[in-house]
Short mmCIF file of C-alpha atoms in Angstrom, two decimals:
data_model
loop_
_atom_site.label_atom_id
_atom_site.label_comp_id
_atom_site.label_asym_id
_atom_site.label_seq_id
_atom_site.Cartn_x
_atom_site.Cartn_y
_atom_site.Cartn_z
CA UNK A 1 148.76 117.04 93.49
CA UNK A 2 145.16 115.98 94.02
CA UNK A 3 142.39 115.15 91.59
CA UNK A 4 139.99 118.06 92.04
CA UNK A 5 138.71 118.19 88.45
CA UNK A 6 137.95 114.94 86.60
CA UNK A 7 136.87 114.86 82.96
CA UNK A 8 135.00 111.82 81.62
CA UNK A 9 134.54 111.26 77.91
CA UNK A 10 131.03 110.22 76.92
CA UNK A 11 129.65 108.68 73.75
CA UNK A 12 126.78 106.35 72.91
CA UNK A 13 128.74 103.09 73.05
CA UNK A 14 127.30 100.20 75.10
CA UNK A 15 130.06 100.68 77.69
CA UNK A 16 129.56 104.34 78.49
CA UNK A 17 127.53 103.77 81.66
CA UNK A 18 130.25 101.60 83.21
CA UNK A 19 132.81 104.27 82.33
CA UNK A 20 130.65 106.99 83.86
CA UNK A 21 130.07 104.93 87.01
CA UNK A 22 133.84 104.52 87.38
CA UNK A 23 134.37 108.27 86.96
CA UNK A 24 131.65 109.05 89.52
CA UNK A 25 133.23 106.68 92.05
CA UNK A 26 136.65 108.30 91.53
CA UNK A 27 135.23 111.80 91.88
CA UNK A 28 133.52 110.80 95.12
CA UNK A 29 136.70 109.24 96.47
CA UNK A 30 138.83 112.28 95.67
CA UNK A 31 136.26 115.01 96.28
CA UNK A 32 136.47 116.16 92.67
CA UNK A 33 134.30 118.20 90.33
CA UNK A 34 133.12 115.90 87.52
CA UNK A 35 132.82 117.18 83.97
CA UNK A 36 131.23 115.08 81.23
CA UNK A 37 132.21 115.69 77.60
CA UNK A 38 130.09 114.08 74.88
CA UNK A 39 132.16 113.59 71.73
CA UNK A 40 131.84 111.00 69.00
CA UNK A 41 132.01 110.72 65.25
CA UNK A 42 128.92 111.55 63.19
CA UNK A 43 127.78 108.91 60.70
CA UNK A 44 125.86 111.54 58.71
CA UNK A 45 128.29 112.70 56.01
CA UNK A 46 126.31 115.83 55.14
CA UNK A 47 126.39 117.17 58.68
CA UNK A 48 130.10 116.41 59.01
CA UNK A 49 130.85 118.44 55.90
CA UNK A 50 128.57 121.27 57.08
CA UNK A 51 130.12 121.21 60.58
CA UNK A 52 126.79 120.85 62.33
CA UNK A 53 125.14 118.19 64.45
CA UNK A 54 122.90 115.69 62.64
CA UNK A 55 119.62 114.56 64.13
CA UNK A 56 121.26 111.24 65.02
CA UNK A 57 124.14 112.91 66.87
CA UNK A 58 121.76 115.38 68.54
CA UNK A 59 119.61 112.55 69.87
CA UNK A 60 122.70 110.71 71.15
CA UNK A 61 123.90 113.87 72.89
CA UNK A 62 120.53 114.36 74.56
CA UNK A 63 120.60 110.79 75.93
CA UNK A 64 124.16 111.34 77.14
CA UNK A 65 123.21 114.53 78.96
CA UNK A 66 120.23 112.85 80.64
CA UNK A 67 122.36 109.90 81.80
CA UNK A 68 125.11 112.17 83.11
CA UNK A 69 122.72 114.41 85.04
CA UNK A 70 120.94 111.39 86.50
CA UNK A 71 124.21 109.89 87.77
CA UNK A 72 125.43 113.26 89.01
CA UNK A 73 122.25 113.91 91.01
CA UNK A 74 122.36 110.46 92.59
CA UNK A 75 126.01 110.88 93.57
CA UNK A 76 125.70 114.30 95.21
CA UNK A 77 128.71 115.53 93.22
CA UNK A 78 129.20 118.91 91.62
CA UNK A 79 129.61 118.68 87.86
CA UNK A 80 128.74 119.84 84.36
CA UNK A 81 127.94 118.24 81.00
CA UNK A 82 129.10 119.57 77.65
CA UNK A 83 128.55 118.28 74.11
CA UNK A 84 130.55 119.04 70.98
CA UNK A 85 128.70 120.84 68.23
CA UNK A 86 129.55 118.30 65.52
CA UNK A 87 131.27 114.97 65.03
CA UNK A 88 133.95 115.51 62.40
CA UNK A 89 136.77 113.00 63.12
CA UNK A 90 139.68 115.39 63.73
CA UNK A 91 137.46 117.86 65.59
CA UNK A 92 136.49 115.17 68.10
CA UNK A 93 140.11 114.21 68.77
CA UNK A 94 141.35 117.80 68.99
CA UNK A 95 138.59 118.94 71.33
CA UNK A 96 138.99 116.04 73.75
CA UNK A 97 142.73 116.78 73.89
CA UNK A 98 142.08 120.46 74.66
CA UNK A 99 139.40 119.77 77.27
CA UNK A 100 141.74 117.26 78.93
CA UNK A 101 144.40 119.92 79.43
CA UNK A 102 142.08 121.68 81.88
CA UNK A 103 141.45 118.60 84.04
CA UNK A 104 143.56 116.80 86.63
CA UNK A 105 142.55 113.41 85.26
CA UNK A 106 140.71 112.34 82.09
CA UNK A 107 138.67 109.13 82.01
CA UNK A 108 138.35 107.46 78.60
CA UNK A 109 136.97 104.14 77.42
CA UNK A 110 139.02 101.42 75.78
CA UNK A 111 138.24 101.24 72.08
CA UNK A 112 135.80 98.49 71.11
CA UNK A 113 135.58 97.73 67.39
CA UNK A 114 132.12 96.23 67.80
CA UNK A 115 130.74 99.57 69.01
CA UNK A 116 131.31 101.02 65.53
CA UNK A 117 129.88 104.50 64.97
CA UNK A 118 128.57 104.65 68.54
CA UNK A 119 132.09 105.15 69.86
CA UNK A 120 134.72 107.85 69.48
CA UNK A 121 137.54 107.55 66.90
CA UNK A 122 139.90 104.61 67.35
CA UNK A 123 142.94 106.90 67.70
CA UNK A 124 141.36 109.06 70.41
CA UNK A 125 142.94 107.40 73.45
CA UNK A 126 146.46 107.37 72.08
CA UNK A 127 146.26 110.97 70.89
CA UNK A 128 144.90 112.26 74.20
CA UNK A 129 147.57 110.39 76.15
CA UNK A 130 150.40 111.74 73.99
CA UNK A 131 149.17 115.31 73.52
CA UNK A 132 147.11 116.41 76.51
CA UNK A 133 149.93 116.71 79.04
CA UNK A 134 147.65 115.14 81.65
CA UNK A 135 147.19 111.65 83.10
CA UNK A 136 144.60 109.55 81.32
CA UNK A 137 142.65 106.68 82.88
CA UNK A 138 141.38 104.14 80.34
CA UNK A 139 138.48 101.91 81.43
CA UNK A 140 138.34 98.49 79.66
CA UNK A 141 135.23 97.85 77.59
CA UNK A 142 134.78 94.40 79.14
CA UNK A 143 133.56 94.32 82.73
CA UNK A 144 132.58 96.83 85.39
CA UNK A 145 135.00 98.36 87.85
CA UNK A 146 133.31 99.45 91.05
CA UNK A 147 136.64 100.06 92.77
CA UNK A 148 139.76 101.38 91.08
CA UNK A 149 143.04 101.91 92.88
CA UNK A 150 142.77 99.58 95.87
CA UNK A 151 145.51 97.30 94.49
CA UNK A 152 147.83 99.15 92.12
CA UNK A 153 150.55 97.78 89.86
CA UNK A 154 153.15 100.31 88.69
CA UNK A 155 155.30 99.62 85.62
CA UNK A 156 158.71 101.08 86.39
CA UNK A 157 161.87 101.42 84.26
CA UNK A 158 163.18 104.71 85.74
CA UNK A 159 162.70 106.57 82.44
CA UNK A 160 161.02 109.96 82.01
CA UNK A 161 157.60 108.61 81.08
CA UNK A 162 157.55 106.21 84.03
CA UNK A 163 158.54 109.00 86.42
CA UNK A 164 155.76 111.21 85.04
CA UNK A 165 153.18 108.44 85.44
CA UNK A 166 154.33 107.71 88.99
CA UNK A 167 153.93 111.35 89.95
CA UNK A 168 150.55 111.71 88.21
CA UNK A 169 149.24 108.57 89.91
CA UNK A 170 150.31 109.64 93.41
CA UNK A 171 146.76 110.57 94.54
CA UNK A 172 145.77 106.98 93.70
CA UNK A 173 148.85 105.44 95.27
CA UNK A 174 148.41 107.35 98.53
CA UNK A 175 144.92 105.89 98.93
CA UNK A 176 145.78 102.36 97.77
CA UNK A 177 145.79 99.32 100.06
CA UNK A 178 148.46 97.50 98.06
CA UNK A 179 151.09 98.79 95.61
CA UNK A 180 153.40 96.57 93.56
CA UNK A 181 156.19 98.06 91.44
CA UNK A 182 156.93 95.88 88.42
CA UNK A 183 160.14 96.20 86.42
CA UNK A 184 160.35 94.25 83.18
CA UNK A 185 163.93 93.80 82.02
CA UNK A 186 164.78 92.82 78.47
CA UNK A 187 167.68 90.48 77.82
CA UNK A 188 169.68 93.42 76.50
CA UNK A 189 169.14 95.68 79.51
CA UNK A 190 169.41 93.07 82.26
CA UNK A 191 173.13 92.56 81.74
CA UNK A 192 173.99 96.23 82.30
CA UNK A 193 175.81 97.03 85.56
CA UNK A 194 175.23 100.46 87.09
CA UNK A 195 175.90 102.16 90.38
CA UNK A 196 172.99 101.94 92.87
CA UNK A 197 170.61 104.88 92.99
CA UNK A 198 167.87 105.99 95.34
CA UNK A 199 165.09 103.44 95.07
CA UNK A 200 161.52 103.97 93.91
CA UNK A 201 160.28 102.32 97.11
CA UNK A 202 162.12 104.96 99.14
CA UNK A 203 160.51 107.70 97.09
CA UNK A 204 157.04 106.21 97.59
CA UNK A 205 157.68 105.87 101.32
CA UNK A 206 158.11 109.66 101.58
CA UNK A 207 154.49 109.87 100.41
CA UNK A 208 153.33 107.35 102.97
CA UNK A 209 153.03 104.59 100.34
CA UNK A 210 154.27 101.14 101.33
CA UNK A 211 155.05 99.11 98.23
CA UNK A 212 156.65 95.87 97.11
CA UNK A 213 158.89 95.53 94.08
CA UNK A 214 159.34 92.69 91.63
CA UNK A 215 161.36 92.37 88.44
CA UNK A 216 161.89 89.73 85.80
CA UNK A 217 163.58 89.33 82.42
CA UNK A 218 161.83 88.65 79.13
CA UNK A 219 162.53 88.87 75.41
CA UNK A 220 161.76 92.15 73.63
CA UNK A 221 158.77 90.61 71.87
CA UNK A 222 156.86 89.56 74.98
CA UNK A 223 157.61 92.45 77.33
CA UNK A 224 154.17 94.10 77.28
CA UNK A 225 152.23 90.85 77.53
CA UNK A 226 154.50 89.77 80.39
CA UNK A 227 153.81 93.05 82.18
CA UNK A 228 150.06 92.60 81.83
CA UNK A 229 150.26 89.01 83.02
CA UNK A 230 152.29 89.98 86.11
CA UNK A 231 149.90 92.83 86.91
CA UNK A 232 147.00 90.38 86.77
CA UNK A 233 148.91 87.96 89.01
CA UNK A 234 149.12 90.66 91.69
CA UNK A 235 145.33 91.08 91.61
CA UNK A 236 145.71 94.69 90.48
CA UNK A 237 142.61 96.77 89.79
CA UNK A 238 144.77 99.52 88.27
CA UNK A 239 147.95 99.52 86.16
CA UNK A 240 150.09 102.67 86.07
CA UNK A 241 152.67 103.14 83.31
CA UNK A 242 154.40 105.71 81.19
CA UNK A 243 153.33 106.08 77.56
CA UNK A 244 155.62 106.34 74.54
CA UNK A 245 154.94 107.84 71.14
CA UNK A 246 156.56 107.06 67.81
CA UNK A 247 159.78 109.06 67.74
CA UNK A 248 161.36 107.49 64.66
CA UNK A 249 164.36 105.19 64.32
CA UNK A 250 165.62 103.57 66.54
CA UNK A 251 162.64 103.99 68.91
CA UNK A 252 159.79 102.85 66.67
CA UNK A 253 158.98 99.85 68.85
CA UNK A 254 158.29 101.96 71.95
CA UNK A 255 155.06 103.53 70.76
CA UNK A 256 153.78 100.21 69.52
CA UNK A 257 154.06 98.81 73.06
CA UNK A 258 151.89 101.61 74.42
CA UNK A 259 149.34 101.04 71.67
CA UNK A 260 149.26 97.31 72.43
CA UNK A 261 148.60 97.89 76.14
CA UNK A 262 145.93 100.51 75.37
CA UNK A 263 144.03 97.99 73.27
CA UNK A 264 144.46 94.87 75.41
CA UNK A 265 144.82 95.84 79.08
CA UNK A 266 142.08 93.99 81.02
CA UNK A 267 142.14 96.36 84.04
CA UNK A 268 141.89 100.15 84.28
CA UNK A 269 145.05 101.74 82.95
CA UNK A 270 146.54 105.08 84.03
CA UNK A 271 148.93 106.48 81.43
CA UNK A 272 151.09 109.59 81.32
CA UNK A 273 153.52 110.84 78.68
#
């Protein structure tokens, strides 16, 4: 798989330009077509009820289109901008999910509460990750990321979601300079004894990816924070991991871990479900 079609979500938050710059750089690196999708909630209640764009949302869309076309022209990439016709909450989430299904990779921005009505709905990232069937790259709202994927940390527990993320991130991993596979063991799982299997490093080697592997044991409560800390220790500019949803008892805690990482990860985060 290669990234030949990248979708970047656009809104009028203060961080949109950094997100767009990251998407442009990725499209250039992978030779991809770049599609910009403007979608955000509308603060005008009347227009939301009438399912039409308010003057405020129309002006924001026009600024988004101008910024996208300016960046696209400067980059030399092929691409297209599209704006949703209105900003009703569920419409925004549903449309971004659907548009993502027709892209190889979707670039979203980490939710920032201070952006308020300028940003997309708070649940957007989680819903796109869980329902699009495509890998999602989330760009943190703090900082700028000129290079993504030079030093990659991969969260690995050999479960379905991790395997999906590993496969979806392969175009990144094949171009990376350094790859570190991180396995976080809980106290409950670390005592289990199982027969040896083919290793993830062997699998990566078949793709020409040379990687190192590290693992450590933590309590259930601190597993996600420990993963983020270890990824930062490796100097990673990208974290790859599988995403979980809320499946009901006894797996309720799994989705909460994904939500925590989505909201707090300080480096770009590639998620698959």
